[in-house]
Short mmCIF file of C-alpha atoms in Angstrom, two decimals:
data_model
loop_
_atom_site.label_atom_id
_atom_site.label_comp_id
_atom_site.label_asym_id
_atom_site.label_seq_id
_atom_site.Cartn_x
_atom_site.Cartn_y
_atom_site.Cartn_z
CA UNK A 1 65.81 104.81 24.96
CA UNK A 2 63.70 102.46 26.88
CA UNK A 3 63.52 98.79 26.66
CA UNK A 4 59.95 98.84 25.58
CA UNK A 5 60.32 101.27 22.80
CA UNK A 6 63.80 98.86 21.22
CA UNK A 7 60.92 95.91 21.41
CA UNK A 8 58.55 97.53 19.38
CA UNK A 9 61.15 98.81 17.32
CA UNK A 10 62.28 94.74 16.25
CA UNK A 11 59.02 93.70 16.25
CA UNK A 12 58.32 96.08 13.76
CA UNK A 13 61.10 95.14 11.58
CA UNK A 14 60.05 91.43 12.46
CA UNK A 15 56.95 91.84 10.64
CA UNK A 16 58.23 93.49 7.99
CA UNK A 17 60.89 90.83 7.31
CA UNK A 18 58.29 88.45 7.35
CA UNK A 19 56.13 89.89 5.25
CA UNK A 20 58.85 90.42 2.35
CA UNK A 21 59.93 86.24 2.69
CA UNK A 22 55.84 85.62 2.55
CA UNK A 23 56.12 87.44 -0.97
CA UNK A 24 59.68 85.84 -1.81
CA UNK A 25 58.05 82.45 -1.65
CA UNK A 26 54.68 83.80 -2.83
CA UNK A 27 56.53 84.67 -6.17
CA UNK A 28 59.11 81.50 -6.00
CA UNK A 29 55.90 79.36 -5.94
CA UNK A 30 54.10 81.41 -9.07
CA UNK A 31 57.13 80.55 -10.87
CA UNK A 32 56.58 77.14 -9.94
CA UNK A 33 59.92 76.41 -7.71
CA UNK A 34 59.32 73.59 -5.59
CA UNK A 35 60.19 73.82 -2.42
CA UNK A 36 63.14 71.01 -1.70
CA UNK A 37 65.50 69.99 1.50
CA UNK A 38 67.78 72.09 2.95
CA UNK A 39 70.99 71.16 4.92
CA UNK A 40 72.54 72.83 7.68
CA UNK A 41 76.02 73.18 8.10
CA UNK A 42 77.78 72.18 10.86
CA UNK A 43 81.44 73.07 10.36
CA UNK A 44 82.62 71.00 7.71
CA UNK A 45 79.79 69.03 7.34
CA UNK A 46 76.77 69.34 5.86
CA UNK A 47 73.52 67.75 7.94
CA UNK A 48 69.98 66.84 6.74
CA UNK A 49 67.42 68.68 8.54
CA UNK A 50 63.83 68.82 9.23
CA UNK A 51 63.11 72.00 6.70
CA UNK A 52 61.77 72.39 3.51
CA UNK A 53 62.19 75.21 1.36
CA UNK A 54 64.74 77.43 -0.53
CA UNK A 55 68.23 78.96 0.19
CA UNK A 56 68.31 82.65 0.39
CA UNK A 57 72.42 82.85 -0.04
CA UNK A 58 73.96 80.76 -2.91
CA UNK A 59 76.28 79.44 0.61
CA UNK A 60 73.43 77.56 2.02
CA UNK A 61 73.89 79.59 5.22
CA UNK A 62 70.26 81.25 4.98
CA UNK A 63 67.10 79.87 3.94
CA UNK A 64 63.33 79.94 4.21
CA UNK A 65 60.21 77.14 4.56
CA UNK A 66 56.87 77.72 2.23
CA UNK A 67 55.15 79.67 4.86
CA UNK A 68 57.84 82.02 4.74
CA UNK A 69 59.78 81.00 7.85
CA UNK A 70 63.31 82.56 8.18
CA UNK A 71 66.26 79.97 9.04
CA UNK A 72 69.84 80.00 10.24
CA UNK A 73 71.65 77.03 8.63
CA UNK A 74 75.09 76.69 10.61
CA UNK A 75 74.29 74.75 13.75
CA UNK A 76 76.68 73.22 16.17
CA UNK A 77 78.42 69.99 15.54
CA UNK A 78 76.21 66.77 15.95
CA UNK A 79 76.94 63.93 16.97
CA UNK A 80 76.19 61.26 13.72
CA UNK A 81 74.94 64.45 12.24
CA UNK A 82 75.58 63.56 8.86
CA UNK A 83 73.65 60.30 8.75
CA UNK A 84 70.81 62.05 11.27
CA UNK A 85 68.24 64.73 10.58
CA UNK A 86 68.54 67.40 12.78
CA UNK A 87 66.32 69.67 13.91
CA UNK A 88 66.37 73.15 13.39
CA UNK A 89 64.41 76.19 14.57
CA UNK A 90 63.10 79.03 13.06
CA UNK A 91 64.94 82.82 13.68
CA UNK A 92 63.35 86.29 13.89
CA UNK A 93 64.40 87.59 9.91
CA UNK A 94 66.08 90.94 10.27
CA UNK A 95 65.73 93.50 7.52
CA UNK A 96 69.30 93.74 7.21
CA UNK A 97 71.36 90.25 6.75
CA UNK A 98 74.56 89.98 8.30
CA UNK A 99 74.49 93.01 10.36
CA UNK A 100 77.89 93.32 11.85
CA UNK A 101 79.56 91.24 9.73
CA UNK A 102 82.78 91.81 7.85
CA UNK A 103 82.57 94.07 4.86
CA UNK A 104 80.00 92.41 2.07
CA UNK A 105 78.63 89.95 3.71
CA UNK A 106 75.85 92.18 5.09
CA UNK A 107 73.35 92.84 2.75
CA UNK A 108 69.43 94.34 3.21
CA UNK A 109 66.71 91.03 3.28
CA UNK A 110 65.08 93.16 0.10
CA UNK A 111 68.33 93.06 -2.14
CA UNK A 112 69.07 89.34 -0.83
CA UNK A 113 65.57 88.59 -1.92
CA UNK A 114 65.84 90.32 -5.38
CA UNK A 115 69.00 88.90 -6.39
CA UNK A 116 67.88 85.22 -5.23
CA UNK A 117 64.89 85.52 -7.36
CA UNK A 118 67.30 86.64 -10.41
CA UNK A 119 69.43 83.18 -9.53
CA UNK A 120 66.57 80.53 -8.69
#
């Protein structure tokens, strides 16, 4: 298959991982959850960062801003990280969470989504 057609291919499941954390938060924010600040982890310790939203695992590991942007909360060690915000970047969401991981800890973004709803 050609390099072209595996681009469309994840840009397709992009959007469409995008468009079910736009409704996530759509329906977190009807239910009037505030939006608070997350923490990354960095190894043992757990670092302020520049985000605000929700976590999508109970972990911390996942989590998502109020315009629906997807984040990866483990970062590498920084220095004075505790005591410093760091910065963190938003990720391309995938459909299916953990993909490639060990045995339950992959899950599909929908059923992630449905059961955090259920929690929060």
């Amino acid at each position: 298959m050609s390099a072209q057609w595996w681009e469309r291919a994840r840009a397709a499941e992009t959007a469409q991982a995008q468009e079910m954390l736009r409704g996530f938060v759509a329906e977190l924010l009807r239910r009037g959850r505030e939006p608070g600040p997350l923490r990354a982890r960095a190894g043992s310790v757990r670092c302020r960062t520049d985000v605000v939203g929700w976590y999508l695992r109970a972990n911390g590991s996942l989590g998502v801003d109020a315009a629906g942007r997807y984040y990866v909360l483990d970062v590498a060690p920084v220095l004075l990280g505790r005591f410093r915000r760091v910065h963190v970047d938003p990720a391309e969401p995938p459909l299916q969470v953990g993909r490639g991981a060990r045995d339950g800890e992959s899950v599909e973004l929908a059923e992630l989504l449905r059961r955090r709803l259920t929690e929060l």
